[in-house]
Coordinates of C-alpha atoms in Angstrom, one line a residue:
X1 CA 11.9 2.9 -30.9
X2 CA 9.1 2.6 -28.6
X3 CA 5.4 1.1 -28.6
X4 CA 1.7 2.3 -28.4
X5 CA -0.4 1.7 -25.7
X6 CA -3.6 -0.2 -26.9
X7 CA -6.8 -0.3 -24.6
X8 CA -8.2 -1.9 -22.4
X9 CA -5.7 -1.7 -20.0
X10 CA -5.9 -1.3 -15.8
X11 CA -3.7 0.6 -13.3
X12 CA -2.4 -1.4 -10.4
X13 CA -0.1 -0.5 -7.9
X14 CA 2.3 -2.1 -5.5
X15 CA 2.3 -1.1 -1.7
X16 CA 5.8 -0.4 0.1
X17 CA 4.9 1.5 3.4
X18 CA 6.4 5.1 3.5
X19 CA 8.5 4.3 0.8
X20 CA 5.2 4.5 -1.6
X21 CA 5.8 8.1 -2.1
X22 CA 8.0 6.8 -5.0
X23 CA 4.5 5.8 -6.7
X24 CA 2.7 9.1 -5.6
X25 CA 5.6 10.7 -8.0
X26 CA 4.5 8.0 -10.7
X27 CA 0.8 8.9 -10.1
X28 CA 1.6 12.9 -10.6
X29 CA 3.4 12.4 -13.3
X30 CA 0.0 10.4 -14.7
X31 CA -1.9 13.5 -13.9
X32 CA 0.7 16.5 -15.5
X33 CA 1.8 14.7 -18.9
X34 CA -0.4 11.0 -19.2
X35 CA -4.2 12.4 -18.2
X36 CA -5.0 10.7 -21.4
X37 CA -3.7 7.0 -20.3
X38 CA -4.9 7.9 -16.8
X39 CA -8.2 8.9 -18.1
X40 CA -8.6 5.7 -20.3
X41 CA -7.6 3.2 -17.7
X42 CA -10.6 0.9 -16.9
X43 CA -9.9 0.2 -13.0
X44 CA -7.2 1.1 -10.5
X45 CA -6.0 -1.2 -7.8
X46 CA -3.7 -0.9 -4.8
X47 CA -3.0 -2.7 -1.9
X48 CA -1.2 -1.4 1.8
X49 CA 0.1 2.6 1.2
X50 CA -0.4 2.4 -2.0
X51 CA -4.3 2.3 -1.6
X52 CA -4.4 6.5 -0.4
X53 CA -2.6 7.2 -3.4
X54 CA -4.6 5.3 -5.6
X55 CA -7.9 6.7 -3.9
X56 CA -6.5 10.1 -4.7
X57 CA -5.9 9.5 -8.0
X58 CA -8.9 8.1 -8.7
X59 CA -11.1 10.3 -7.1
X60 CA -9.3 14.1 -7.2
X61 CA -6.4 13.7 -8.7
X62 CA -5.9 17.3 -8.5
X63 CA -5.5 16.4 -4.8
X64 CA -2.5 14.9 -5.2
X65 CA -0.5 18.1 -4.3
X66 CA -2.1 18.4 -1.3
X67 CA -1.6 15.1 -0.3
X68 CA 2.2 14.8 -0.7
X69 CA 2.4 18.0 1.2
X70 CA 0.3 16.8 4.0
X71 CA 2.3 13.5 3.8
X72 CA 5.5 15.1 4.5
X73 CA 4.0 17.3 7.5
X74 CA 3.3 13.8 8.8
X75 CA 6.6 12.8 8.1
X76 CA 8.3 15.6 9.9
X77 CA 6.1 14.9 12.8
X78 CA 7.5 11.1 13.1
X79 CA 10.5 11.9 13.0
X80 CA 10.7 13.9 16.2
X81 CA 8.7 10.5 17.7
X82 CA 11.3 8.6 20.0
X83 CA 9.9 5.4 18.6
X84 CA 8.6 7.1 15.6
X85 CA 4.9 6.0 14.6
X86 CA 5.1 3.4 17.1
X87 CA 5.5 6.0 20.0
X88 CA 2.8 5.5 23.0
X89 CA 0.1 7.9 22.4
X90 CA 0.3 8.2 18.4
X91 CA -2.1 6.9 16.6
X92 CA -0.8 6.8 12.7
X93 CA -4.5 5.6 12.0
X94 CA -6.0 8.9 13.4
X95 CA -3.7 10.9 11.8
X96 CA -4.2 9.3 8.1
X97 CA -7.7 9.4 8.8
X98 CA -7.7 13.0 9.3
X99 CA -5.7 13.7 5.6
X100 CA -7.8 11.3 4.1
X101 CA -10.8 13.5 5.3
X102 CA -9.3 16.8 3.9
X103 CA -8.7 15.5 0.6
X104 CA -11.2 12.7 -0.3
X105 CA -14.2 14.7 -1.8
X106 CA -18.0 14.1 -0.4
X107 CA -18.4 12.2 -3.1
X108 CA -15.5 9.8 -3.1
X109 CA -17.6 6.7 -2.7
X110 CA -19.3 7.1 -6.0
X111 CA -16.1 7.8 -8.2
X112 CA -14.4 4.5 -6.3
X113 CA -17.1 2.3 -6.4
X114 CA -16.3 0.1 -9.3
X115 CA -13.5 1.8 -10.1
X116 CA -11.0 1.5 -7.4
X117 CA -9.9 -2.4 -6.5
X118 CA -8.2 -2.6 -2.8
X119 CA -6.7 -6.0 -1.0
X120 CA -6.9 -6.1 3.1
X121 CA -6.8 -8.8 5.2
X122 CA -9.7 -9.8 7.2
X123 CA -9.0 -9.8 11.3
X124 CA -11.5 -10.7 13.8
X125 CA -10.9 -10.2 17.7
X126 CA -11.3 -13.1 19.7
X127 CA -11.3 -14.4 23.3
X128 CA -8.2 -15.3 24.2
X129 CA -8.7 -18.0 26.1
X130 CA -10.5 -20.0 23.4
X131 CA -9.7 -23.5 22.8
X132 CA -7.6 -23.9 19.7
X133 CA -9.3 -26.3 17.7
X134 CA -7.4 -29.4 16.4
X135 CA -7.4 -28.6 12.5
X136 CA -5.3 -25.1 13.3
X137 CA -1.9 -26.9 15.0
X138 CA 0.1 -29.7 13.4
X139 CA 2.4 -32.3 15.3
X140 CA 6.2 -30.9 14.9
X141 CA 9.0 -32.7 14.7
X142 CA 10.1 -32.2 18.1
X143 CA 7.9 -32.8 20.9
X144 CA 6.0 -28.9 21.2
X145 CA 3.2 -28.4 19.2
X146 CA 3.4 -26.0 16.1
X147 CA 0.8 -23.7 14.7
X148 CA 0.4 -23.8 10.9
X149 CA 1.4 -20.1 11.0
X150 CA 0.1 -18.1 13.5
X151 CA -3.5 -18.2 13.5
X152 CA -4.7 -16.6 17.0
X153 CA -1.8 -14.1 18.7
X154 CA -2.2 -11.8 21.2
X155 CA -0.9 -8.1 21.2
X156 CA -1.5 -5.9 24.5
X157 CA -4.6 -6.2 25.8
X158 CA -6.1 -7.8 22.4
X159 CA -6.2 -11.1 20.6
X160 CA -6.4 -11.6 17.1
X161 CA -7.8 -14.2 14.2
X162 CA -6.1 -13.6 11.2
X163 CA -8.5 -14.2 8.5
X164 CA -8.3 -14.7 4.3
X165 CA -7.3 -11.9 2.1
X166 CA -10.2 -9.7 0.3
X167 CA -10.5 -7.5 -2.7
X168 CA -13.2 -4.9 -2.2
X169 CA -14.2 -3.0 -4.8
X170 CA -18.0 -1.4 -3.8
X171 CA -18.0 1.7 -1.0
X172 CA -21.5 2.4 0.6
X173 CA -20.2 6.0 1.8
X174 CA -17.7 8.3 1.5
X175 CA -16.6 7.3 5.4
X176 CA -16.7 3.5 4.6
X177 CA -13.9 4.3 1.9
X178 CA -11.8 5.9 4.4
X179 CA -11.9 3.3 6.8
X180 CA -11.1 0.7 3.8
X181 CA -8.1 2.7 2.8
X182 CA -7.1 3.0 6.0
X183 CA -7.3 -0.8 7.1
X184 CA -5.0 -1.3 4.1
X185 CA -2.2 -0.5 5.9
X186 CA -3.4 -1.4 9.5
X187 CA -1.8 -4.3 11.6
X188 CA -2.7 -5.3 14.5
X189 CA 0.2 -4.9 17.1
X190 CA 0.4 -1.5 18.0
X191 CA -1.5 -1.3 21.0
X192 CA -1.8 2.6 20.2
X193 CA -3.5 1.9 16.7
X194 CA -7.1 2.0 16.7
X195 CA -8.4 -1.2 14.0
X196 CA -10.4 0.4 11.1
X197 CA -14.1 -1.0 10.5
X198 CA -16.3 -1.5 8.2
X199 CA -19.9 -3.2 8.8
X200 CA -18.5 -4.9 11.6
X201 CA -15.6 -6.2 10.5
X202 CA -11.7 -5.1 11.0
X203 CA -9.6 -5.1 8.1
X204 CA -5.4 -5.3 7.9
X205 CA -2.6 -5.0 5.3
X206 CA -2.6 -7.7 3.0
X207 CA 1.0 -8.0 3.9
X208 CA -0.3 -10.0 6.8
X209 CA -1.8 -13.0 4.9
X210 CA 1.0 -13.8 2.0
X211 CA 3.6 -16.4 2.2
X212 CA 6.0 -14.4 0.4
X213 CA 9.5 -12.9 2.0
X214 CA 9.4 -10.1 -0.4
X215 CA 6.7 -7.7 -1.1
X216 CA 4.7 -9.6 -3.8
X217 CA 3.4 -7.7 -6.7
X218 CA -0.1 -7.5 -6.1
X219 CA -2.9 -9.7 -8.7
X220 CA -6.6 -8.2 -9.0
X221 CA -9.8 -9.5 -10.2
X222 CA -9.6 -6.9 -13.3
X223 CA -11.6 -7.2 -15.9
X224 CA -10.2 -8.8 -19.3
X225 CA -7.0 -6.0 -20.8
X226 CA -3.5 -5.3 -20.2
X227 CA -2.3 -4.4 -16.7
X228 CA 0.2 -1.4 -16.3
X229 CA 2.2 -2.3 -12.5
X230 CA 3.4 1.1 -11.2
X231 CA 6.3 0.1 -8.2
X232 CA 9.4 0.7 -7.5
X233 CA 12.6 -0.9 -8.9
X234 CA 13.3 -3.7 -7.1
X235 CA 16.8 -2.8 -7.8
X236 CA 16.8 0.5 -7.5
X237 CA 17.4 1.9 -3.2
X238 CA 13.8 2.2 -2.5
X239 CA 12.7 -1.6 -2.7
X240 CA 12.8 -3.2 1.1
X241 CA 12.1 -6.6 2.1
X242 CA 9.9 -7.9 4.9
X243 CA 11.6 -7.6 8.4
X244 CA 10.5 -9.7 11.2
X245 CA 9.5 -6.8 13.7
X246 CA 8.1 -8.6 16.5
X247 CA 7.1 -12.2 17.5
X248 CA 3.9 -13.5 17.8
X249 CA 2.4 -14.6 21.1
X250 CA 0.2 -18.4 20.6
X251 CA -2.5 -17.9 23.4
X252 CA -2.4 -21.7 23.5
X253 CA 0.6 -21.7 25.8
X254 CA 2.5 -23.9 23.5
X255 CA 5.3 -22.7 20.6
X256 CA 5.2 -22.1 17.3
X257 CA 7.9 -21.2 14.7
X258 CA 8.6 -17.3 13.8
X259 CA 8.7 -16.9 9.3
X260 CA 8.0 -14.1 7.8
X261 CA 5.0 -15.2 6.5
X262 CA 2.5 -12.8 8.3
X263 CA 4.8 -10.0 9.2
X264 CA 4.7 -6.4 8.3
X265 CA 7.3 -4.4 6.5
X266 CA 8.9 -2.3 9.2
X267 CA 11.9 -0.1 9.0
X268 CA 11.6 2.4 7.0
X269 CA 8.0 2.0 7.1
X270 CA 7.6 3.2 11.0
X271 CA 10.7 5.2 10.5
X272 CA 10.4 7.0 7.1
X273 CA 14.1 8.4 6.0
X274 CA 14.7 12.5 6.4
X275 CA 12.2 14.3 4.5
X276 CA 15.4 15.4 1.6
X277 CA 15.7 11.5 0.6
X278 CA 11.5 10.9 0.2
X279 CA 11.7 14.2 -2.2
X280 CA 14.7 12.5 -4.0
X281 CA 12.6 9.0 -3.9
X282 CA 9.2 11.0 -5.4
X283 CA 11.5 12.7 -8.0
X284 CA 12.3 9.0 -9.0
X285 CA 9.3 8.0 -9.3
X286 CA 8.3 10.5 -11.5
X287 CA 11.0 10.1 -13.5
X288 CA 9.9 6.9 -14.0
X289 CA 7.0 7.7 -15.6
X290 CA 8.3 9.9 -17.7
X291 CA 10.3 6.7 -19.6
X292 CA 7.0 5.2 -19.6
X293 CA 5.3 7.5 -21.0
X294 CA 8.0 8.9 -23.4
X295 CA 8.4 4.7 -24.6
X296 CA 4.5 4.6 -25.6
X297 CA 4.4 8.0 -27.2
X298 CA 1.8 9.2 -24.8
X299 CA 3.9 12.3 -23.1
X300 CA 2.1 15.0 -23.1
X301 CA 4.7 18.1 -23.7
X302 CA 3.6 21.1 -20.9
X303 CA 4.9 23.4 -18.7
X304 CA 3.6 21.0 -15.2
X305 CA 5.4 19.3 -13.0
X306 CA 9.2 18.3 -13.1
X307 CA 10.5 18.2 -16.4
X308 CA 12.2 14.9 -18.1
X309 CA 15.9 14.1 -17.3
X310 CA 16.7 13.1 -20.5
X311 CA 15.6 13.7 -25.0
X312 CA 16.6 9.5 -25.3
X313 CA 14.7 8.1 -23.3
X314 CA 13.0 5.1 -26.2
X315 CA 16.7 4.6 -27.3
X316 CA 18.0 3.7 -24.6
X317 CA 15.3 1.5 -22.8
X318 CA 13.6 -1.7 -23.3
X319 CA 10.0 -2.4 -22.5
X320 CA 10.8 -4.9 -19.5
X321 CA 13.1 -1.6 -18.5
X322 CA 9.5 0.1 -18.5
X323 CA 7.6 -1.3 -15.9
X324 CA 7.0 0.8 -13.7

């Protein structure tokens, strides 16, 4: 039993805050026994944590090593946070910046650029006590005006637009990458967080402008072929759904209702699980690229990485089981 993978095909993968590191183990795996389906994928896309890994992979994927360490160094540091990476005085943004400058080579620009598809959000700051103009608020059934979603909200000292979502897919510089990647996974209402730019405008997690409850597997503008989706299980412990984390202030004065709409997915995002369950959580991930990998005949036998659980694996899986 099993198939053949037939070209062309794309990479995409899902975001799922810290609990990513489940695709960094797929990614590895890509690089120790797939570098032939890795190397013949066409284009690579990624959207909220996923995005750093996906940068890696596309640009050193020899890096990738590096990266988890560095990852769980970050981790550890967190975890000692009394509000974890919402703590006054941290600034997750800075210190993601910083691995992503250690790894991403001086050239990262050039491999990404046309290579590497990333969704953000756009987000503008405004003046918070700008009119809201009639076409953004719609007549509720009770007698308070309601916002059609929250379209201006304030956070701290700042107030934000919350713009359409974007796919970006050309980097002018190395640094213009960076702050891409790391406006993939920004939102706006930690006061602490400093907004990632690029030519003057401020970019978010796409999270922030989808209607869905549950992280949404992302869609890019790929060119014609076969798309392999690298995520986690939704059934397996390492899929988490949106949670409302805070409410949203309507600089109008008037009220608006709370949905999950344009909300971030918090838990174990801000407060990632001991270091011992993320290695058991890459380990799965990496496993489940193995039963890809073993299903379409493309494992490449080697001494790297972590071995396969299992001799069976096309005998006792289905394709749909396969989608990583």
């Amino acid at each position: 039993m099993g198939e053949y993978l037939t070209q062309p095909y794309h990479l995409s993968f899902a975001g799922n805050s810290f609990m990513g590191i489940t695709n960094l183990g797929s990614a590895q795996c890509l690089v120790d026994h797939g570098l032939g389906v890795l190397q013949k994928a066409q284009r690579i896309g990624a959207t909220s944590s996923s995005a750093m890994i996906a940068a890696v992979l596309a640009t050193a994927p020899n890096k990738l090593p590096d990266y988890l360490y560095l990852l769980f160094e970050l981790i550890d540091e967190i975890a000692t946070l009394p509000l974890g990476a919402i703590s006054p005085g941290f600034d997750l943004i800075h210190r993601l910046r910083g691995i992503l400058l250690k790894i991403l080579p001086e050239d990262a620009h050039i491999k990404a650029s046309q290579k590497l598809h990333l969704k953000a959000t756009l987000l503008q700051a405004v003046d918070k006590y700008q009119t809201l103009a009639v076409q953004d608020v719609e007549q509720g059934t009770s007698s308070c005006v309601r916002t059609k979603g929250p379209k201006v909200f304030e956070i701290g000292n700042r107030c934000w637009s919350l713009g359409q979502e974007v796919e970006l897919v050309s980097y002018a510089s190395r640094q213009d990458l960076i702050e891409v990647l790391l406006g993939c996974i920004y939102v706006p209402w930690f006061p602490t967080w400093q907004p990632p730019q690029v030519s003057g405008k401020i970019l978010g997690d796409s999270a922030l402008s989808r209607l869905e409850n549950f992280p949404a597997e992302p869609s890019f503008h790929f060119p014609p072929g076969k798309v392999i989706k690298i995520s986690p299980d939704p059934k397996c412990r390492t899929a988490i759904r949106d949670k409302i984390a805070c409410g949203w202030v309507d600089t109008t004065g008037q009220r608006f209702e709370i949905t999950s709409l344009q909300m971030f997915r918090i838990g174990d995002g801000l407060y990632p699980p001991p270091k011992g369950h993320m290695e058991a959580y890459y380990a799965d991930g990496y496993e489940d690229a193995t039963k890809f990998l073993k299903f379409y005949h493309s494992y490449d036998e080697n001494e790297k990485g972590n071995g396969p659980r299992s001799d069976s694996y096309a005998a006792i899986h289905s394709p749909e089981d396969l989608k990583f």
